[in-house]
Coordinates of C-alpha atoms in Angstrom, one line a residue:
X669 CA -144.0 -2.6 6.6
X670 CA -142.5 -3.0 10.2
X671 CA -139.5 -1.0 9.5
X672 CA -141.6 1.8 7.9
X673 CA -143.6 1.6 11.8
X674 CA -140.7 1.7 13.9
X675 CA -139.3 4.4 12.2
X676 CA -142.0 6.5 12.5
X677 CA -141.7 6.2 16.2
X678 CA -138.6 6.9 16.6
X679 CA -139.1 10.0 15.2
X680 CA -141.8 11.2 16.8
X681 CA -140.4 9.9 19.9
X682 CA -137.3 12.0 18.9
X683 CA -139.2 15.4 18.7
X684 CA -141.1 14.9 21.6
X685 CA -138.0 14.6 23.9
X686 CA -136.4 17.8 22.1
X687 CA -139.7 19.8 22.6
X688 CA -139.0 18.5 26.3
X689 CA -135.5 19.8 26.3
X690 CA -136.1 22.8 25.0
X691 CA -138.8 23.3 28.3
X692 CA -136.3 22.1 30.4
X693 CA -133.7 25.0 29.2
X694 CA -136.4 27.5 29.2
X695 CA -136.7 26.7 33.0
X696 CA -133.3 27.1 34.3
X697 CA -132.6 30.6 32.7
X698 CA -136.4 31.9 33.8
X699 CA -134.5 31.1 37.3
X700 CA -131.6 33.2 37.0
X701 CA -132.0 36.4 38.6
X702 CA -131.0 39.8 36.3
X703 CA -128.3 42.4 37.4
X704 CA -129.1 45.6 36.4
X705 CA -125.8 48.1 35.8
X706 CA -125.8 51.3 37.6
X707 CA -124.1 54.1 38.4
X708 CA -124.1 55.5 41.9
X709 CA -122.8 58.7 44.3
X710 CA -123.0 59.0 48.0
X711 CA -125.5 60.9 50.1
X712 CA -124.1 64.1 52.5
X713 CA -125.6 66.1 54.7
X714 CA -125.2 70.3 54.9
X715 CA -126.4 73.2 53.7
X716 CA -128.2 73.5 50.7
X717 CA -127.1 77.1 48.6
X718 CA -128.6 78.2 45.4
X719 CA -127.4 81.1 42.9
X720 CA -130.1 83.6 43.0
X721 CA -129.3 85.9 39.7
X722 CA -129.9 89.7 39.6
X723 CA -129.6 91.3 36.4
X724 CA -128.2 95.2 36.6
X725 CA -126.3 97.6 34.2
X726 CA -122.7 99.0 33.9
X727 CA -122.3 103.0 34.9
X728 CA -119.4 105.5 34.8
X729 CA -117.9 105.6 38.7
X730 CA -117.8 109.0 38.3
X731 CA -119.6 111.7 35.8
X732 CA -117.4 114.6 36.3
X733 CA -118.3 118.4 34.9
X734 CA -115.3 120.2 34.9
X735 CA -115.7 124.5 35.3
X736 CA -114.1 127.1 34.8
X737 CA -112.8 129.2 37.8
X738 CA -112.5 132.2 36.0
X739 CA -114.9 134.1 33.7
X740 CA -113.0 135.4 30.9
X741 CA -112.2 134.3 26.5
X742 CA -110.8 131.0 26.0
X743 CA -107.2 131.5 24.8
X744 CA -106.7 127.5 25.2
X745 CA -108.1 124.0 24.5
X746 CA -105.9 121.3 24.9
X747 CA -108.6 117.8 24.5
X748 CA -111.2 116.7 22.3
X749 CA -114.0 114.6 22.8
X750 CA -113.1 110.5 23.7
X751 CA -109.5 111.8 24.9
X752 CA -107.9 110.2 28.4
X753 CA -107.0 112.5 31.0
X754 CA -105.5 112.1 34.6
X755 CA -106.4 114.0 37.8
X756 CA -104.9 117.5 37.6
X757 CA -104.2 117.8 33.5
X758 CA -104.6 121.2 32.4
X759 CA -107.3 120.6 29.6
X760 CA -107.8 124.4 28.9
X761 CA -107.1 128.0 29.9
X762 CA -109.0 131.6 30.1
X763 CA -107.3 134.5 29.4
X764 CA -105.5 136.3 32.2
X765 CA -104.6 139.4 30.4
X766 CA -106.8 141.8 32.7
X767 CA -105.2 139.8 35.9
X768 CA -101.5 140.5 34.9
X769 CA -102.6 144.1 35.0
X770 CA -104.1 144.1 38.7
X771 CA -101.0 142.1 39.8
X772 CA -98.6 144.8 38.5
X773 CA -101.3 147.0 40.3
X774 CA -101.3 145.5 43.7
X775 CA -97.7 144.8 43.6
X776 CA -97.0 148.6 43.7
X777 CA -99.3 149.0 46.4
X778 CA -97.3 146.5 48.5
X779 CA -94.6 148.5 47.7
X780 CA -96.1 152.2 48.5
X781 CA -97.1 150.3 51.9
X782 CA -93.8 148.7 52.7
X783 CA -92.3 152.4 52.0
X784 CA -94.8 154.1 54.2
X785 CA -93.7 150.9 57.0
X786 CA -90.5 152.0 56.4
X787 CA -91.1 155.9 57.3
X788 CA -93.5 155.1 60.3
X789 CA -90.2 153.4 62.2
X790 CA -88.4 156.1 61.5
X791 CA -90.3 158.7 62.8
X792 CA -91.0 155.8 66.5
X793 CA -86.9 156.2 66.2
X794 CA -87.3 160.3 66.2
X795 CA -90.1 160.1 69.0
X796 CA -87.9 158.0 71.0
X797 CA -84.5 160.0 70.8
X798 CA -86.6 162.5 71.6
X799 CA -88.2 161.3 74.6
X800 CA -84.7 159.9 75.9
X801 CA -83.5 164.1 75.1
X802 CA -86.4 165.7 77.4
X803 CA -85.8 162.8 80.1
X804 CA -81.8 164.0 80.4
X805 CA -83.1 167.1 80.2
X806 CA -85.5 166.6 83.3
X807 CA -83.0 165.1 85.0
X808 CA -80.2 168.4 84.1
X809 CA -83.3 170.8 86.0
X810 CA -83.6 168.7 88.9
X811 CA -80.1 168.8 89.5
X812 CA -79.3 172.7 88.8
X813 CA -82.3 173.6 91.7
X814 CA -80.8 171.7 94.4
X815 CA -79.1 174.6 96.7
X816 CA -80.6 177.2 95.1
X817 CA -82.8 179.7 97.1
X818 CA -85.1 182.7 96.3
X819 CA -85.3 184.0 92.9
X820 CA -82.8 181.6 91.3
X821 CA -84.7 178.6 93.3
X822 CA -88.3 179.6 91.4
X823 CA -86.1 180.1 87.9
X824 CA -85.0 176.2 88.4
X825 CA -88.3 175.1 89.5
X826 CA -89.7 176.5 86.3
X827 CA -87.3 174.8 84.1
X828 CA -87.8 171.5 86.1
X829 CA -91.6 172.1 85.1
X830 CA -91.0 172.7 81.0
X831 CA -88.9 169.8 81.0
X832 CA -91.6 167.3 82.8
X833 CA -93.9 168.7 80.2
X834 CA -91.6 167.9 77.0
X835 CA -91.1 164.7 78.6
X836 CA -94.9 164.2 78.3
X837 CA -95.1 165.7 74.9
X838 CA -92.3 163.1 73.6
X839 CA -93.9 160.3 75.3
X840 CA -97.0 161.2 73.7
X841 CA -95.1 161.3 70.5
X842 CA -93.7 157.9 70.6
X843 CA -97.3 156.8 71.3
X844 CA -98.5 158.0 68.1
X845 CA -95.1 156.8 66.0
X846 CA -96.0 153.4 67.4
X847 CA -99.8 153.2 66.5
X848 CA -98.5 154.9 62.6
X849 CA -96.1 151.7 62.8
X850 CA -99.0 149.6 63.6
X851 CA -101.0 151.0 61.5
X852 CA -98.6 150.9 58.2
X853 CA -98.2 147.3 59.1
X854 CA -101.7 146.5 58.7
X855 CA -101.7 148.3 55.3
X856 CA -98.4 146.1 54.2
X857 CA -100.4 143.0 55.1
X858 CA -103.4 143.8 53.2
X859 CA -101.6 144.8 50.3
X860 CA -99.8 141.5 50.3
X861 CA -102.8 139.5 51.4
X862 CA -104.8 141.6 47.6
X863 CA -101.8 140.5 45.8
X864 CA -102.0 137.1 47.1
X865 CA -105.8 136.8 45.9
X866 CA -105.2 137.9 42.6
X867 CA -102.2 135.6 41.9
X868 CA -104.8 132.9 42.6
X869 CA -107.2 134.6 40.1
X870 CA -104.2 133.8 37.6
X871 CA -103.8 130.2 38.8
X872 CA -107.7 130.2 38.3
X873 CA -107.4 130.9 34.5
X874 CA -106.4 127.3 33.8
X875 CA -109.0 124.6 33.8
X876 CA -107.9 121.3 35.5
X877 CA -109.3 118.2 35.0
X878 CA -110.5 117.2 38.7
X879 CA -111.0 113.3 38.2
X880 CA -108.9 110.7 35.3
X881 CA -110.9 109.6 32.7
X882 CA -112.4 109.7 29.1
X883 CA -113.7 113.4 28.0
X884 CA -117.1 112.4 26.9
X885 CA -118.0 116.2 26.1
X886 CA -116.6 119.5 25.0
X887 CA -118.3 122.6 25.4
X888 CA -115.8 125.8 24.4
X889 CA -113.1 126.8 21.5
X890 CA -110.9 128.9 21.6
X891 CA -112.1 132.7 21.4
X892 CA -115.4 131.5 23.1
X893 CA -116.2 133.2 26.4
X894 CA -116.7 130.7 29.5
X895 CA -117.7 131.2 33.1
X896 CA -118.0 128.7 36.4
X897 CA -121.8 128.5 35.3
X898 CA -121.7 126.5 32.5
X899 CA -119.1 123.3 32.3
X900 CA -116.6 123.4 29.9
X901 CA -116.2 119.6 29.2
X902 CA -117.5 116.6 31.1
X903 CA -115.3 113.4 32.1
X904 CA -116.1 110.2 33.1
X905 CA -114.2 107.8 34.7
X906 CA -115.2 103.7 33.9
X907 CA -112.0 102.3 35.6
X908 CA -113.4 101.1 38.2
X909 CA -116.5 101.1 36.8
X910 CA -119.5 100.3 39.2
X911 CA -122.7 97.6 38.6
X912 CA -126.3 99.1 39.0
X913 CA -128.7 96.5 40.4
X914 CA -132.7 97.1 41.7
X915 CA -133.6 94.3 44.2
X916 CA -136.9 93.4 45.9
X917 CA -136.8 93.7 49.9
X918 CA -136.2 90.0 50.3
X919 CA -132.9 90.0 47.5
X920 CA -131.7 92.8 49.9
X921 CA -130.6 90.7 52.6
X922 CA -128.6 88.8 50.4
X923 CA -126.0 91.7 49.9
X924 CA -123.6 93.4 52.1
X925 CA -121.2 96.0 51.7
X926 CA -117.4 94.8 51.2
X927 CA -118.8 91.7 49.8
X928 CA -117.4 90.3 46.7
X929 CA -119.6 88.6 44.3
X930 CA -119.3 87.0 41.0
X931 CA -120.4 89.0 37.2
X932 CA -120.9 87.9 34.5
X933 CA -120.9 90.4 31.2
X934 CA -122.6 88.8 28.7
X935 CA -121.8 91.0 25.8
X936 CA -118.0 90.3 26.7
X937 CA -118.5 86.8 27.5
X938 CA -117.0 87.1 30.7
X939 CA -117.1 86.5 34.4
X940 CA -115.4 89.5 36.8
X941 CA -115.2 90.2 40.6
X942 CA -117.5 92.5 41.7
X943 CA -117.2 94.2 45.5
X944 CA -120.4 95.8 46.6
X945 CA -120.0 99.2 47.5
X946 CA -123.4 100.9 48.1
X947 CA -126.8 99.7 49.3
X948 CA -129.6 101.9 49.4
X949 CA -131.9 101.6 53.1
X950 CA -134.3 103.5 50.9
X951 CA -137.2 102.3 47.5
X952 CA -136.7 103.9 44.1
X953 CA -139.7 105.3 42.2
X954 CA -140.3 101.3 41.2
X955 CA -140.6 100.1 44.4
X956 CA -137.0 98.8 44.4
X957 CA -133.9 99.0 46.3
X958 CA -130.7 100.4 44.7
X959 CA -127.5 98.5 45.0
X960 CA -123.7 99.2 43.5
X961 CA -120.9 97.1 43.2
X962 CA -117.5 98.1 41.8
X963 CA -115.6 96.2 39.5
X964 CA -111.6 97.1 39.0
X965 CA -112.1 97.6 35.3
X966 CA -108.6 97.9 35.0
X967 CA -108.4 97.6 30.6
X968 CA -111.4 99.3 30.3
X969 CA -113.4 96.7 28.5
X970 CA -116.6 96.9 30.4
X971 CA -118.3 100.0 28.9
X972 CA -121.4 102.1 30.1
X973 CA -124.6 100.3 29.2
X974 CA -123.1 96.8 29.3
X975 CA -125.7 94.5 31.1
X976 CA -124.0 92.2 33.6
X977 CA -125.5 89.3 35.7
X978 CA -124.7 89.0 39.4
X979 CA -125.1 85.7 40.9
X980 CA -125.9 85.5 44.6
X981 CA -125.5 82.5 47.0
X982 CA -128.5 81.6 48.8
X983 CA -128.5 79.4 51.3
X984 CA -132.2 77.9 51.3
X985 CA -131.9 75.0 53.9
X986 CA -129.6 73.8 56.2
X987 CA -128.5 71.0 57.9
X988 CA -130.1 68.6 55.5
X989 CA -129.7 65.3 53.8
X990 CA -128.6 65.9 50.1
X991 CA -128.5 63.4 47.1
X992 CA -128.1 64.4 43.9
X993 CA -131.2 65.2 42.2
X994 CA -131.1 62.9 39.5
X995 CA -130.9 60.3 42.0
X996 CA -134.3 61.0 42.9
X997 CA -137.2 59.7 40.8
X998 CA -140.7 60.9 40.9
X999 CA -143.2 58.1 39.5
X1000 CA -147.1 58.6 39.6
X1001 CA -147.8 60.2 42.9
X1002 CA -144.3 58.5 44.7
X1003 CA -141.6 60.3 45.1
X1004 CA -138.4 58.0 45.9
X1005 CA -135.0 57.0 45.9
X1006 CA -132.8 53.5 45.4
X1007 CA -130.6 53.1 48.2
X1008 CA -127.7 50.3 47.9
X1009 CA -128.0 47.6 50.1
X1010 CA -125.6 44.4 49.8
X1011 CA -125.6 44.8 46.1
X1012 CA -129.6 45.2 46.1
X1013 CA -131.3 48.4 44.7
X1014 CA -133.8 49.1 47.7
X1015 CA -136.7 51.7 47.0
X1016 CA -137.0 54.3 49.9
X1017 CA -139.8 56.9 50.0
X1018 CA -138.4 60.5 50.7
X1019 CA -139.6 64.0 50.9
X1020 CA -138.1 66.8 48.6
X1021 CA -137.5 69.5 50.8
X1022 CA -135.4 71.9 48.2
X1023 CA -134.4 71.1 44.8
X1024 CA -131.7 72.7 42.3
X1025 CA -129.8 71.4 39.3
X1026 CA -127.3 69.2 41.1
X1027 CA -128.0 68.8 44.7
X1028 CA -131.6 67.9 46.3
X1029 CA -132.6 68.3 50.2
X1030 CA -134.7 65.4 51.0
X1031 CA -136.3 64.3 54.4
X1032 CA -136.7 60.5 54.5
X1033 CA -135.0 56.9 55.9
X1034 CA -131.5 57.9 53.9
X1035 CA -128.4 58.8 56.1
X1036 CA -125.6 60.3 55.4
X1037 CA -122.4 58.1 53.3
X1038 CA -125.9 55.8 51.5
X1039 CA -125.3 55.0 48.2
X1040 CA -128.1 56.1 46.0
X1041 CA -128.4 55.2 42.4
X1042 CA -127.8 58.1 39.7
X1043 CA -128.0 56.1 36.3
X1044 CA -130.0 53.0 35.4
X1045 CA -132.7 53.8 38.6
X1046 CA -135.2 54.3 35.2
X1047 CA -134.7 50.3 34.8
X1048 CA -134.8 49.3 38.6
X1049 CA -137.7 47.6 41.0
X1050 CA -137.5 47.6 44.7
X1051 CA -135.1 45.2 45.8
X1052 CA -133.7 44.3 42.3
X1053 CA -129.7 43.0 42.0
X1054 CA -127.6 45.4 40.6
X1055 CA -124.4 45.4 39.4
X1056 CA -121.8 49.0 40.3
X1057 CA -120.3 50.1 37.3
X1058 CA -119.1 53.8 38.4
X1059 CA -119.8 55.4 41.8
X1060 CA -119.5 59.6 41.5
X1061 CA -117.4 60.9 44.5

């Protein structure tokens, strides 16, 4: 009966002293303190720029139509719509029967002129032999009166008169040969200068493509009659190509010309380099400001039509501390950050003066080269211990 008593203490006594163990245990690990793992980057200080994106459409560089310098039957058509042409192809031609026929024309009057040239000279040659004849014949009078007297006297004196007057009649003469030499040269110079202009007339038959490009239209076959009022075909020219944007007053200022800036076609998946090349000082009918930038376009994938993206930098603030913004946690009405401090996560108030996806301007007590946490701050109270597992340069 004793035995059965003492071992029933025992045993109690041995559960209460475990129960008092396990307390015991329960104690020490309530006392030691948990590290949180965290991920952390450092804070700068600079500008803050965002992308501002302005949506716009691709259009030919150049819409060319092409016509006709001539009005006359089409004898030639040498493209058809969606051909490529360069600068200065002949793409058609208008008849130039009816111009071969005034050429022949005015080349015989340039001939008939030279020939009449050709006779006025001759006859400024007669006029002057025969002035240089009435002159030595002046002299020849003058001569044969010196000594004479009387009768014979007043015969030389007469013949010294008919000869100053054939003088003045041959001087008169050459006058006149050398205004019918002026004049015949004037008529050899029109002449040339009429068969000049209708040579042109014949250059003018063929129709030359002014700009290189694709021929989106053709308006003429052959046997149809064309003139310079009506184009004959129409070409564009998409390399380059240019970007049409329409931007509010404010997006204005973020362009200048010369300046390159970033594309993005969406139907070709792909980003190009754009240069802007126009900027309008003056509103569409929408209220909006006109803008163009050129893109090189140099395999022609970018067609008329395509939209494209343009993506601006903006620079919002500047000269401001930035963190990145999933460092910075917004919680009830607080808005804060956890700075590192001797391997404590310490919870610092801040201001957001700017946010975008990666970068945040803040104002608050954060300096430039703190580490903030990025990952794990979810978890973290003011001054808990933490643990670095990977800081983001």
């Amino acid at each position: 009966m004793n035995k059965k008593v003492l071992a029933g203490a025992f045993a109690v006594l041995t559960l209460v002293m475990g129960a008092c163990s396990d307390d015991s245990a329960e104690d020490t690990e309530s006392q030691v303190e948990q590290v949180t793992p965290v991920e952390v980057a450092p804070v700068s200080k600079g500008d803050l720029v965002v992308e501002r994106e302005v949506f716009g459409r691709a259009v030919p560089s150049k819409n060319a139509p092409i016509l006709p310098k001539s009005t006359g039957e089409l004898v030639e058509v040498n493209v058809s719509k969606g051909d490529t042409v360069q600068r200065g192809d002949v793409i058609g031609r208008v008849s130039a029967s009816n111009v071969n026929d005034q050429i022949r024309i005015q080349e015989i009057s340039v001939q008939s002129a030279e020939k009449q040239l050709e006779s006025a000279r001759n006859q400024r040659n007669t006029a002057e032999e025969a002035l240089g004849n009435a002159r030595d014949q002046l002299e020849d009078a003058k001569e044969q009166q010196e000594g004479l007297s009387g009768i014979a006297k007043e015969s030389a004196e007469q013949a010294v008169r008919q000869a100053e007057a054939g003088v003045t009649q041959a001087e008169s003469q050459l006058e006149s040969a050398e205004v019918g030499v002026e004049q015949a040269q004037l008529q050899v110079q029109q002449a040339q200068a009429q068969l000049e202009q209708t040579r042109g007339q014949l250059n003018n038959a063929a129709i030359v493509a002014t700009v290189s490009g694709e021929v989106t239209s053709v308006n003429g076959e052959v046997g149809d009659m064309v003139s310079g009022q009506q184009p004959f075909a129409t070409i564009v020219s998409i390399s380059p190509i240019n970007l049409q944007v329409s931007v509010t007053a404010k997006e204005l200022s973020l362009f200048e010309k010369e300046q390159e800036i970033p594309a993005y076609v969406s139907s070709l998946e792909k980003e190009v380099t754009s240069k802007v090349s126009y900027i309008s000082s003056v509103t569409n009918d929408t209220g909006l400001y006109p803008v163009e930038a050129t893109v090189t376009n140099a395999d022609g994938n970018i067609k008329p039509g395509m939209m494209a993206k343009l993506q601006l930098p903006e620079m919002t603030v500047s000269d401001h501390i930035l963190v990145p913004t999933s460092a910075v946690v917004e919680e009830n009405t607080e808005t804060f950050v956890y700075v590192i401090e001797e391997e404590r996560a310490k919870k610092v108030a801040v201001e957001v003066v700017r946010a975008q996806s990666d970068l945040t301007a803040i104002k608050g007590d954060v300096s430039e080269g703190d580490q903030v946490v990025t990952k794990g701050q979810l978890t973290l109270s003011d001054d808990n211990k933490i643990r670095i597992m990977k800081e983001v340069d």
